[in-house]
Each structure stands twice: as C-alpha cells, then as structure tokens.
C-alpha cells in the first residue's frame, strides 16, 4: 500500500512538472494494475496466514513430545559419533596389523 501510494505521488509530481505530457500519458491502467496487484497480495498474505495456522495446529500435535531440536547440536553429535567410530576402526585395524606381525 505504501509503495502504491508512493508511486501515485511520484506520478502526480511528474504530471505537475511536465504539463505538456499530461494529455499524452494516461496512467489509469497502471494505477488499476497496481490496485489489482495490491488486492492479490493481500489475498495471498491472508491465505498464507491461514496455511501457517493450519500447519502449526496439525504439526504441533506430533512435535510436542520431541525434545527441543537444534541443528548445530545434532551436527556436533554426528561429528562426535563419526570421530569415535573412526578411532575405533583405526584401533581395531591397528591391533589386527600388530597381531599379524606376531603370527
């Protein structure tokens, strides 16, 4: 709405500044198109709000029992498991190699 008002104000200023162009330029279709776009954006925002409310209502039932989730914490745990697993495999193969030297 503010953008449309700003554009309308700028158009009026242009018309005042250049009076000789006034009869040659009809900006009514532009204003109508801006008004239509504003209506469509308002409707889309209303629909997105409704969809957001619906998804919150249905998803919160299933997610309430889960603990708080942070992607960073999950990545830290995954890295810890990978490092421990790598160390365990290295130890296992190292021990097998040492045992192979004595057999």
mmCIF file of N, CA, C and O in Angstrom:
data_model
loop_
_atom_site.group_PDB
_atom_site.id
_atom_site.type_symbol
_atom_site.label_atom_id
_atom_site.label_comp_id
_atom_site.label_asym_id
_atom_site.label_seq_id
_atom_site.Cartn_x
_atom_site.Cartn_y
_atom_site.Cartn_z
ATOM 1 N N UNK A 1 0.835 -1.187 0.000
ATOM 2 C CA UNK A 1 0.000 0.000 0.000
ATOM 3 C C UNK A 1 0.874 1.243 0.000
ATOM 4 O O UNK A 1 0.624 2.177 -0.753
ATOM 5 N N UNK A 2 1.902 1.248 0.845
ATOM 6 C CA UNK A 2 2.794 2.398 0.905
ATOM 7 C C UNK A 2 3.526 2.600 -0.412
ATOM 8 O O UNK A 2 3.696 3.725 -0.868
ATOM 9 N N UNK A 3 3.928 1.476 -1.039
ATOM 10 C CA UNK A 3 4.619 1.583 -2.320
ATOM 11 C C UNK A 3 3.687 2.139 -3.386
ATOM 12 O O UNK A 3 4.086 2.979 -4.184
ATOM 13 N N UNK A 4 2.446 1.660 -3.401
ATOM 14 C CA UNK A 4 1.479 2.149 -4.383
ATOM 15 C C UNK A 4 1.215 3.636 -4.162
ATOM 16 O O UNK A 4 1.143 4.415 -5.126
ATOM 17 N N UNK A 5 1.087 4.055 -2.913
ATOM 18 C CA UNK A 5 0.886 5.480 -2.622
ATOM 19 C C UNK A 5 2.088 6.301 -3.068
ATOM 20 O O UNK A 5 1.939 7.390 -3.621
ATOM 21 N N UNK A 6 3.281 5.765 -2.841
ATOM 22 C CA UNK A 6 4.488 6.464 -3.258
ATOM 23 C C UNK A 6 4.562 6.618 -4.766
ATOM 24 O O UNK A 6 4.928 7.673 -5.278
ATOM 25 N N UNK A 7 4.188 5.551 -5.476
ATOM 26 C CA UNK A 7 4.192 5.604 -6.938
ATOM 27 C C UNK A 7 3.155 6.602 -7.423
ATOM 28 O O UNK A 7 3.420 7.395 -8.332
ATOM 29 N N UNK A 8 1.973 6.586 -6.831
ATOM 30 C CA UNK A 8 0.935 7.551 -7.216
ATOM 31 C C UNK A 8 1.411 8.985 -6.976
ATOM 32 O O UNK A 8 1.185 9.867 -7.808
ATOM 33 N N UNK A 9 2.080 9.211 -5.853
ATOM 34 C CA UNK A 9 2.574 10.541 -5.546
ATOM 35 C C UNK A 9 3.620 10.969 -6.579
ATOM 36 O O UNK A 9 3.600 12.086 -7.076
ATOM 37 N N UNK A 10 4.536 10.031 -6.936
ATOM 38 C CA UNK A 10 5.552 10.339 -7.940
ATOM 39 C C UNK A 10 4.916 10.633 -9.294
ATOM 40 O O UNK A 10 5.350 11.535 -10.011
ATOM 41 N N UNK A 11 3.880 9.875 -9.659
ATOM 42 C CA UNK A 11 3.191 10.115 -10.935
ATOM 43 C C UNK A 11 2.556 11.503 -10.952
ATOM 44 O O UNK A 11 2.614 12.207 -11.971
ATOM 45 N N UNK A 12 1.951 11.888 -9.848
ATOM 46 C CA UNK A 12 1.344 13.222 -9.776
ATOM 47 C C UNK A 12 2.404 14.312 -9.893
ATOM 48 O O UNK A 12 2.195 15.327 -10.558
ATOM 49 N N UNK A 13 3.557 14.091 -9.248
ATOM 50 C CA UNK A 13 4.640 15.070 -9.335
ATOM 51 C C UNK A 13 5.147 15.186 -10.765
ATOM 52 O O UNK A 13 5.441 16.282 -11.251
ATOM 53 N N UNK A 14 5.249 14.073 -11.456
ATOM 54 C CA UNK A 14 5.688 14.097 -12.856
ATOM 55 C C UNK A 14 4.675 14.850 -13.701
ATOM 56 O O UNK A 14 5.041 15.660 -14.564
ATOM 57 N N UNK A 15 3.403 14.596 -13.471
ATOM 58 C CA UNK A 15 2.360 15.295 -14.228
ATOM 59 C C UNK A 15 2.404 16.804 -13.983
ATOM 60 O O UNK A 15 2.202 17.599 -14.896
ATOM 61 N N UNK A 16 2.668 17.212 -12.745
ATOM 62 C CA UNK A 16 2.745 18.643 -12.434
ATOM 63 C C UNK A 16 3.976 19.278 -13.069
ATOM 64 O O UNK A 16 3.943 20.413 -13.533
ATOM 65 N N UNK A 17 5.090 18.543 -13.062
ATOM 66 C CA UNK A 17 6.336 19.066 -13.593
ATOM 67 C C UNK A 17 6.303 19.188 -15.111
ATOM 68 O O UNK A 17 6.826 20.141 -15.680
ATOM 69 N N UNK A 18 5.688 18.228 -15.765
ATOM 70 C CA UNK A 18 5.644 18.210 -17.229
ATOM 71 C C UNK A 18 4.207 18.316 -17.720
ATOM 72 O O UNK A 18 3.616 17.333 -18.167
ATOM 73 N N UNK A 19 3.624 19.506 -17.690
ATOM 74 C CA UNK A 19 2.216 19.632 -18.069
ATOM 75 C C UNK A 19 1.959 19.330 -19.545
ATOM 76 O O UNK A 19 0.871 18.922 -19.914
ATOM 77 N N UNK A 20 2.971 19.511 -20.390
ATOM 78 C CA UNK A 20 2.740 19.233 -21.810
ATOM 79 C C UNK A 20 2.542 17.745 -22.087
ATOM 80 O O UNK A 20 1.972 17.358 -23.092
ATOM 81 N N UNK A 21 2.990 16.895 -21.190
ATOM 82 C CA UNK A 21 2.813 15.454 -21.384
ATOM 83 C C UNK A 21 1.468 14.958 -20.844
ATOM 84 O O UNK A 21 1.076 13.845 -21.120
ATOM 85 N N UNK A 22 0.825 15.774 -20.086
ATOM 86 C CA UNK A 22 -0.412 15.368 -19.427
ATOM 87 C C UNK A 22 -1.456 14.801 -20.400
ATOM 88 O O UNK A 22 -2.014 13.747 -20.140
ATOM 89 N N UNK A 23 -1.743 15.443 -21.543
ATOM 90 C CA UNK A 23 -2.752 14.872 -22.426
ATOM 91 C C UNK A 23 -2.286 13.608 -23.143
ATOM 92 O O UNK A 23 -3.105 12.834 -23.628
ATOM 93 N N UNK A 24 -0.950 13.388 -23.205
ATOM 94 C CA UNK A 24 -0.450 12.255 -23.972
ATOM 95 C C UNK A 24 -0.301 10.982 -23.148
ATOM 96 O O UNK A 24 -0.213 9.900 -23.704
ATOM 97 N N UNK A 25 -0.231 11.099 -21.839
ATOM 98 C CA UNK A 25 0.001 9.928 -20.994
ATOM 99 C C UNK A 25 -1.240 9.642 -20.163
ATOM 100 O O UNK A 25 -1.697 10.492 -19.414
ATOM 101 N N UNK A 26 -1.742 8.439 -20.323
ATOM 102 C CA UNK A 26 -2.862 8.006 -19.491
ATOM 103 C C UNK A 26 -2.354 6.892 -18.591
ATOM 104 O O UNK A 26 -2.060 5.786 -19.049
ATOM 105 N N UNK A 27 -2.216 7.195 -17.326
ATOM 106 C CA UNK A 27 -1.659 6.227 -16.382
ATOM 107 C C UNK A 27 -2.730 5.483 -15.606
ATOM 108 O O UNK A 27 -2.425 4.775 -14.647
ATOM 109 N N UNK A 28 -3.956 5.600 -16.040
ATOM 110 C CA UNK A 28 -5.045 4.895 -15.364
ATOM 111 C C UNK A 28 -4.837 3.383 -15.367
ATOM 112 O O UNK A 28 -5.026 2.739 -14.328
ATOM 113 N N UNK A 29 -4.434 2.774 -16.501
ATOM 114 C CA UNK A 29 -4.202 1.318 -16.467
ATOM 115 C C UNK A 29 -3.117 0.916 -15.472
ATOM 116 O O UNK A 29 -3.226 -0.122 -14.815
ATOM 117 N N UNK A 30 -2.092 1.755 -15.332
ATOM 118 C CA UNK A 30 -1.025 1.441 -14.372
ATOM 119 C C UNK A 30 -1.578 1.466 -12.956
ATOM 120 O O UNK A 30 -1.307 0.574 -12.145
ATOM 121 N N UNK A 31 -2.388 2.488 -12.665
ATOM 122 C CA UNK A 31 -2.976 2.580 -11.329
ATOM 123 C C UNK A 31 -3.928 1.418 -11.065
ATOM 124 O O UNK A 31 -3.946 0.855 -9.974
ATOM 125 N N UNK A 32 -4.706 1.038 -12.077
ATOM 126 C CA UNK A 32 -5.618 -0.099 -11.910
ATOM 127 C C UNK A 32 -4.831 -1.383 -11.681
ATOM 128 O O UNK A 32 -5.204 -2.203 -10.847
ATOM 129 N N UNK A 33 -3.750 -1.544 -12.431
ATOM 130 C CA UNK A 33 -2.945 -2.752 -12.269
ATOM 131 C C UNK A 33 -2.301 -2.793 -10.893
ATOM 132 O O UNK A 33 -2.226 -3.847 -10.257
ATOM 133 N N UNK A 34 -1.831 -1.646 -10.390
ATOM 134 C CA UNK A 34 -1.265 -1.601 -9.042
ATOM 135 C C UNK A 34 -2.311 -1.931 -7.985
ATOM 136 O O UNK A 34 -2.034 -2.646 -7.017
ATOM 137 N N UNK A 35 -3.513 -1.434 -8.175
ATOM 138 C CA UNK A 35 -4.593 -1.727 -7.237
ATOM 139 C C UNK A 35 -4.918 -3.217 -7.247
ATOM 140 O O UNK A 35 -5.098 -3.835 -6.190
ATOM 141 N N UNK A 36 -4.962 -3.806 -8.444
ATOM 142 C CA UNK A 36 -5.237 -5.242 -8.558
ATOM 143 C C UNK A 36 -4.125 -6.062 -7.907
ATOM 144 O O UNK A 36 -4.390 -7.043 -7.209
ATOM 145 N N UNK A 37 -2.880 -5.649 -8.122
ATOM 146 C CA UNK A 37 -1.759 -6.362 -7.501
ATOM 147 C C UNK A 37 -1.828 -6.268 -5.985
ATOM 148 O O UNK A 37 -1.540 -7.229 -5.277
ATOM 149 N N UNK A 38 -2.223 -5.116 -5.484
ATOM 150 C CA UNK A 38 -2.350 -4.937 -4.035
ATOM 151 C C UNK A 38 -3.419 -5.873 -3.481
ATOM 152 O O UNK A 38 -3.227 -6.505 -2.442
ATOM 153 N N UNK A 39 -4.556 -5.992 -4.185
ATOM 154 C CA UNK A 39 -5.616 -6.907 -3.743
ATOM 155 C C UNK A 39 -5.118 -8.345 -3.737
ATOM 156 O O UNK A 39 -5.377 -9.106 -2.798
ATOM 157 N N UNK A 40 -4.392 -8.729 -4.805
ATOM 158 C CA UNK A 40 -3.890 -10.101 -4.889
ATOM 159 C C UNK A 40 -2.878 -10.385 -3.779
ATOM 160 O O UNK A 40 -2.893 -11.463 -3.176
ATOM 161 N N UNK A 41 -1.997 -9.433 -3.504
ATOM 162 C CA UNK A 41 -1.021 -9.630 -2.432
ATOM 163 C C UNK A 41 -1.695 -9.752 -1.071
ATOM 164 O O UNK A 41 -1.306 -10.575 -0.235
ATOM 165 N N UNK A 42 -2.717 -8.952 -0.858
ATOM 166 C CA UNK A 42 -3.452 -9.030 0.401
ATOM 167 C C UNK A 42 -4.107 -10.400 0.544
ATOM 168 O O UNK A 42 -4.042 -11.023 1.610
ATOM 169 N N UNK A 43 -4.708 -10.898 -0.540
ATOM 170 C CA UNK A 43 -5.355 -12.211 -0.502
ATOM 171 C C UNK A 43 -4.323 -13.315 -0.289
ATOM 172 O O UNK A 43 -4.544 -14.249 0.489
ATOM 173 N N UNK A 44 -3.182 -13.214 -0.958
ATOM 174 C CA UNK A 44 -2.138 -14.227 -0.782
ATOM 175 C C UNK A 44 -1.623 -14.231 0.652
ATOM 176 O O UNK A 44 -1.403 -15.294 1.238
ATOM 177 N N UNK A 45 -1.437 -13.053 1.226
ATOM 178 C CA UNK A 45 -0.991 -12.989 2.628
ATOM 179 C C UNK A 45 -2.009 -13.619 3.563
ATOM 180 O O UNK A 45 -1.658 -14.331 4.500
ATOM 181 N N UNK A 46 -3.290 -13.373 3.295
ATOM 182 C CA UNK A 46 -4.347 -13.955 4.113
ATOM 183 C C UNK A 46 -4.323 -15.482 4.011
ATOM 184 O O UNK A 46 -4.415 -16.197 5.009
ATOM 185 N N UNK A 47 -4.159 -15.992 2.773
ATOM 186 C CA UNK A 47 -4.107 -17.445 2.584
ATOM 187 C C UNK A 47 -2.874 -18.055 3.241
ATOM 188 O O UNK A 47 -2.955 -19.120 3.871
ATOM 189 N N UNK A 48 -1.729 -17.391 3.107
ATOM 190 C CA UNK A 48 -0.513 -17.903 3.741
ATOM 191 C C UNK A 48 -0.646 -17.920 5.256
ATOM 192 O O UNK A 48 -0.162 -18.840 5.920
ATOM 193 N N UNK A 49 -1.309 -16.930 5.795
ATOM 194 C CA UNK A 49 -1.546 -16.894 7.237
ATOM 195 C C UNK A 49 -2.391 -18.083 7.670
ATOM 196 O O UNK A 49 -2.093 -18.752 8.661
ATOM 197 N N UNK A 50 -3.454 -18.354 6.897
ATOM 198 C CA UNK A 50 -4.330 -19.485 7.225
ATOM 199 C C UNK A 50 -3.574 -20.797 7.130
ATOM 200 O O UNK A 50 -3.708 -21.669 7.988
ATOM 201 N N UNK A 51 -2.762 -20.969 6.072
ATOM 202 C CA UNK A 51 -1.997 -22.207 5.911
ATOM 203 C C UNK A 51 -1.005 -22.359 7.057
ATOM 204 O O UNK A 51 -0.840 -23.444 7.604
ATOM 205 N N UNK A 52 -0.355 -21.261 7.436
ATOM 206 C CA UNK A 52 0.582 -21.319 8.561
ATOM 207 C C UNK A 52 -0.105 -21.728 9.838
ATOM 208 O O UNK A 52 0.398 -22.548 10.595
ATOM 209 N N UNK A 53 -1.291 -21.196 10.085
ATOM 210 C CA UNK A 53 -2.033 -21.554 11.291
ATOM 211 C C UNK A 53 -2.445 -23.017 11.258
ATOM 212 O O UNK A 53 -2.375 -23.705 12.270
ATOM 213 N N UNK A 54 -2.868 -23.505 10.086
ATOM 214 C CA UNK A 54 -3.264 -24.910 9.986
ATOM 215 C C UNK A 54 -2.078 -25.827 10.203
ATOM 216 O O UNK A 54 -2.169 -26.814 10.931
ATOM 217 N N UNK A 55 -0.936 -25.515 9.575
ATOM 218 C CA UNK A 55 0.214 -26.398 9.726
ATOM 219 C C UNK A 55 0.713 -26.391 11.163
ATOM 220 O O UNK A 55 1.139 -27.416 11.672
ATOM 221 N N UNK A 56 0.655 -25.258 11.837
ATOM 222 C CA UNK A 56 1.051 -25.225 13.242
ATOM 223 C C UNK A 56 0.120 -26.089 14.077
ATOM 224 O O UNK A 56 0.545 -26.817 14.954
ATOM 225 N N UNK A 57 -1.189 -26.005 13.785
ATOM 226 C CA UNK A 57 -2.165 -26.745 14.578
ATOM 227 C C UNK A 57 -1.948 -28.244 14.437
ATOM 228 O O UNK A 57 -1.979 -28.986 15.411
ATOM 229 N N UNK A 58 -1.699 -28.715 13.196
ATOM 230 C CA UNK A 58 -1.557 -30.156 12.987
ATOM 231 C C UNK A 58 -0.170 -30.663 13.333
ATOM 232 O O UNK A 58 -0.017 -31.752 13.839
ATOM 233 N N UNK A 59 0.869 -29.887 13.057
ATOM 234 C CA UNK A 59 2.214 -30.381 13.312
ATOM 235 C C UNK A 59 2.556 -30.328 14.792
ATOM 236 O O UNK A 59 3.356 -31.117 15.266
ATOM 237 N N UNK A 60 1.981 -29.410 15.536
ATOM 238 C CA UNK A 60 2.353 -29.298 16.935
ATOM 239 C C UNK A 60 1.922 -30.528 17.728
ATOM 240 O O UNK A 60 2.550 -30.870 18.710
ATOM 241 N N UNK A 61 0.867 -31.221 17.297
ATOM 242 C CA UNK A 61 0.445 -32.437 17.996
ATOM 243 C C UNK A 61 1.560 -33.480 17.969
ATOM 244 O O UNK A 61 1.800 -34.168 18.943
ATOM 245 N N UNK A 62 2.224 -33.599 16.826
ATOM 246 C CA UNK A 62 3.237 -34.652 16.674
ATOM 247 C C UNK A 62 4.599 -34.214 17.204
ATOM 248 O O UNK A 62 5.414 -35.047 17.577
ATOM 249 N N UNK A 63 4.840 -32.938 17.253
ATOM 250 C CA UNK A 63 6.169 -32.464 17.623
ATOM 251 C C UNK A 63 6.270 -32.137 19.109
ATOM 252 O O UNK A 63 7.366 -32.037 19.638
ATOM 253 N N UNK A 64 5.161 -32.017 19.788
ATOM 254 C CA UNK A 64 5.201 -31.629 21.200
ATOM 255 C C UNK A 64 6.008 -32.595 22.062
ATOM 256 O O UNK A 64 6.668 -32.184 23.002
ATOM 257 N N UNK A 65 5.959 -33.893 21.741
ATOM 258 C CA UNK A 65 6.653 -34.863 22.583
ATOM 259 C C UNK A 65 8.146 -34.914 22.303
ATOM 260 O O UNK A 65 8.912 -35.472 23.083
ATOM 261 N N UNK A 66 8.601 -34.322 21.177
ATOM 262 C CA UNK A 66 10.024 -34.322 20.863
ATOM 263 C C UNK A 66 10.755 -33.289 21.719
ATOM 264 O O UNK A 66 10.203 -32.245 22.043
ATOM 265 N N UNK A 67 12.008 -33.564 22.060
ATOM 266 C CA UNK A 67 12.778 -32.551 22.782
ATOM 267 C C UNK A 67 13.119 -31.389 21.844
ATOM 268 O O UNK A 67 12.989 -31.504 20.634
ATOM 269 N N UNK A 68 13.562 -30.281 22.420
ATOM 270 C CA UNK A 68 13.981 -29.153 21.589
ATOM 271 C C UNK A 68 15.095 -29.599 20.662
ATOM 272 O O UNK A 68 15.992 -30.344 21.055
ATOM 273 N N UNK A 69 15.043 -29.142 19.433
ATOM 274 C CA UNK A 69 15.988 -29.592 18.424
ATOM 275 C C UNK A 69 16.787 -28.408 17.910
ATOM 276 O O UNK A 69 16.227 -27.377 17.559
ATOM 277 N N UNK A 70 18.079 -28.581 17.871
ATOM 278 C CA UNK A 70 18.948 -27.572 17.299
ATOM 279 C C UNK A 70 19.850 -28.274 16.291
ATOM 280 O O UNK A 70 20.471 -29.304 16.597
ATOM 281 N N UNK A 71 19.922 -27.742 15.103
ATOM 282 C CA UNK A 71 20.722 -28.364 14.045
ATOM 283 C C UNK A 71 22.189 -28.404 14.432
ATOM 284 O O UNK A 71 22.881 -29.387 14.170
ATOM 285 N N UNK A 72 22.655 -27.369 15.091
ATOM 286 C CA UNK A 72 24.054 -27.322 15.494
ATOM 287 C C UNK A 72 24.375 -28.430 16.498
ATOM 288 O O UNK A 72 25.410 -29.094 16.399
ATOM 289 N N UNK A 73 23.488 -28.660 17.438
ATOM 290 C CA UNK A 73 23.690 -29.733 18.425
ATOM 291 C C UNK A 73 23.688 -31.084 17.726
ATOM 292 O O UNK A 73 24.529 -31.952 17.999
ATOM 293 N N UNK A 74 22.764 -31.270 16.792
ATOM 294 C CA UNK A 74 22.703 -32.536 16.055
ATOM 295 C C UNK A 74 23.988 -32.758 15.265
ATOM 296 O O UNK A 74 24.537 -33.870 15.254
ATOM 297 N N UNK A 75 24.499 -31.720 14.623
ATOM 298 C CA UNK A 75 25.748 -31.856 13.860
ATOM 299 C C UNK A 75 26.926 -32.177 14.774
ATOM 300 O O UNK A 75 27.791 -32.985 14.418
ATOM 301 N N UNK A 76 26.953 -31.594 15.955
ATOM 302 C CA UNK A 76 28.032 -31.896 16.900
ATOM 303 C C UNK A 76 27.990 -33.368 17.319
ATOM 304 O O UNK A 76 29.020 -34.035 17.384
ATOM 305 N N UNK A 77 26.797 -33.888 17.584
ATOM 306 C CA UNK A 77 26.666 -35.291 17.979
ATOM 307 C C UNK A 77 27.061 -36.219 16.833
ATOM 308 O O UNK A 77 27.719 -37.239 17.036
ATOM 309 N N UNK A 78 26.656 -35.868 15.632
ATOM 310 C CA UNK A 78 27.016 -36.696 14.466
ATOM 311 C C UNK A 78 28.535 -36.709 14.293
ATOM 312 O O UNK A 78 29.134 -37.766 14.056
ATOM 313 N N UNK A 79 29.172 -35.542 14.412
ATOM 314 C CA UNK A 79 30.624 -35.481 14.286
ATOM 315 C C UNK A 79 31.308 -36.286 15.391
ATOM 316 O O UNK A 79 32.298 -36.982 15.144
ATOM 317 N N UNK A 80 30.790 -36.204 16.613
ATOM 318 C CA UNK A 80 31.367 -36.971 17.717
ATOM 319 C C UNK A 80 31.283 -38.467 17.441
ATOM 320 O O UNK A 80 32.259 -39.199 17.622
ATOM 321 N N UNK A 81 30.133 -38.933 16.973
ATOM 322 C CA UNK A 81 29.961 -40.361 16.662
ATOM 323 C C UNK A 81 30.895 -40.772 15.534
ATOM 324 O O UNK A 81 31.526 -41.838 15.591
ATOM 325 N N UNK A 82 31.028 -39.931 14.509
ATOM 326 C CA UNK A 82 31.925 -40.258 13.398
ATOM 327 C C UNK A 82 33.385 -40.322 13.855
ATOM 328 O O UNK A 82 34.128 -41.222 13.453
ATOM 329 N N UNK A 83 33.789 -39.382 14.699
ATOM 330 C CA UNK A 83 35.175 -39.375 15.187
ATOM 331 C C UNK A 83 35.434 -40.608 16.053
ATOM 332 O O UNK A 83 36.461 -41.279 15.902
ATOM 333 N N UNK A 84 34.505 -40.929 16.950
ATOM 334 C CA UNK A 84 34.670 -42.120 17.794
ATOM 335 C C UNK A 84 34.679 -43.398 16.961
ATOM 336 O O UNK A 84 35.468 -44.315 17.212
ATOM 337 N N UNK A 85 33.807 -43.443 15.959
ATOM 338 C CA UNK A 85 33.779 -44.617 15.074
ATOM 339 C C UNK A 85 35.064 -44.768 14.294
ATOM 340 O O UNK A 85 35.598 -45.875 14.139
ATOM 341 N N UNK A 86 35.591 -43.660 13.810
ATOM 342 C CA UNK A 86 36.853 -43.690 13.066
ATOM 343 C C UNK A 86 37.996 -44.136 13.978
ATOM 344 O O UNK A 86 38.840 -44.955 13.586
ATOM 345 N N UNK A 87 38.023 -43.615 15.198
ATOM 346 C CA UNK A 87 39.064 -44.006 16.150
ATOM 347 C C UNK A 87 38.948 -45.493 16.490
ATOM 348 O O UNK A 87 39.962 -46.201 16.580
ATOM 349 N N UNK A 88 37.723 -45.979 16.660
ATOM 350 C CA UNK A 88 37.526 -47.396 16.977
ATOM 351 C C UNK A 88 37.996 -48.277 15.821
ATOM 352 O O UNK A 88 38.668 -49.298 16.037
ATOM 353 N N UNK A 89 37.646 -47.887 14.589
ATOM 354 C CA UNK A 89 38.098 -48.678 13.433
ATOM 355 C C UNK A 89 39.615 -48.641 13.289
ATOM 356 O O UNK A 89 40.244 -49.661 12.980
ATOM 357 N N UNK A 90 40.200 -47.480 13.502
ATOM 358 C CA UNK A 90 41.657 -47.370 13.411
ATOM 359 C C UNK A 90 42.314 -48.253 14.470
ATOM 360 O O UNK A 90 43.307 -48.938 14.189
ATOM 361 N N UNK A 91 41.758 -48.235 15.670
ATOM 362 C CA UNK A 91 42.298 -49.097 16.727
ATOM 363 C C UNK A 91 42.149 -50.564 16.394
ATOM 364 O O UNK A 91 43.068 -51.371 16.604
ATOM 365 N N UNK A 92 41.013 -50.947 15.865
ATOM 366 C CA UNK A 92 40.754 -52.348 15.507
ATOM 367 C C UNK A 92 41.728 -52.816 14.436
ATOM 368 O O UNK A 92 42.357 -53.864 14.565
ATOM 369 N N UNK A 93 41.860 -52.029 13.357
ATOM 370 C CA UNK A 93 42.762 -52.427 12.287
ATOM 371 C C UNK A 93 44.222 -52.356 12.719
ATOM 372 O O UNK A 93 45.052 -53.157 12.292
ATOM 373 N N UNK A 94 44.538 -51.400 13.587
ATOM 374 C CA UNK A 94 45.906 -51.327 14.115
ATOM 375 C C UNK A 94 46.236 -52.549 14.948
ATOM 376 O O UNK A 94 47.319 -53.130 14.823
ATOM 377 N N UNK A 95 45.298 -52.949 15.782
ATOM 378 C CA UNK A 95 45.518 -54.138 16.606
ATOM 379 C C UNK A 95 45.635 -55.381 15.734
ATOM 380 O O UNK A 95 46.462 -56.261 15.986
ATOM 381 N N UNK A 96 44.821 -55.457 14.695
ATOM 382 C CA UNK A 96 44.884 -56.606 13.786
ATOM 383 C C UNK A 96 46.226 -56.630 13.060
ATOM 384 O O UNK A 96 46.806 -57.707 12.858
ATOM 385 N N UNK A 97 46.722 -55.460 12.673
ATOM 386 C CA UNK A 97 48.020 -55.408 11.984
ATOM 387 C C UNK A 97 49.145 -55.828 12.924
ATOM 388 O O UNK A 97 50.058 -56.547 12.516
ATOM 389 N N UNK A 98 49.083 -55.381 14.170
ATOM 390 C CA UNK A 98 50.126 -55.757 15.144
ATOM 391 C C UNK A 98 50.067 -57.259 15.427
ATOM 392 O O UNK A 98 51.080 -57.933 15.495
ATOM 393 N N UNK A 99 48.821 -57.798 15.553
ATOM 394 C CA UNK A 99 48.669 -59.239 15.785
ATOM 395 C C UNK A 99 49.196 -60.028 14.594
ATOM 396 O O UNK A 99 49.790 -61.092 14.766
ATOM 397 N N UNK A 100 49.014 -59.457 13.391
ATOM 398 C CA UNK A 100 49.505 -60.146 12.188
ATOM 399 C C UNK A 100 51.018 -60.215 12.128
ATOM 400 O O UNK A 100 51.580 -61.106 11.517
ATOM 401 N N UNK A 101 51.690 -59.275 12.780
ATOM 402 C CA UNK A 101 53.150 -59.313 12.803
ATOM 403 C C UNK A 101 53.677 -60.482 13.625
ATOM 404 O O UNK A 101 54.746 -61.014 13.347
ATOM 405 N N UNK A 102 52.938 -60.912 14.618
ATOM 406 C CA UNK A 102 53.392 -61.967 15.511
ATOM 407 C C UNK A 102 52.916 -63.344 15.109
ATOM 408 O O UNK A 102 53.296 -64.330 15.717
ATOM 409 N N UNK A 103 52.081 -63.430 14.089
ATOM 410 C CA UNK A 103 51.600 -64.756 13.692
ATOM 411 C C UNK A 103 52.421 -65.361 12.618
ATOM 412 O O UNK A 103 53.119 -65.037 11.860
#
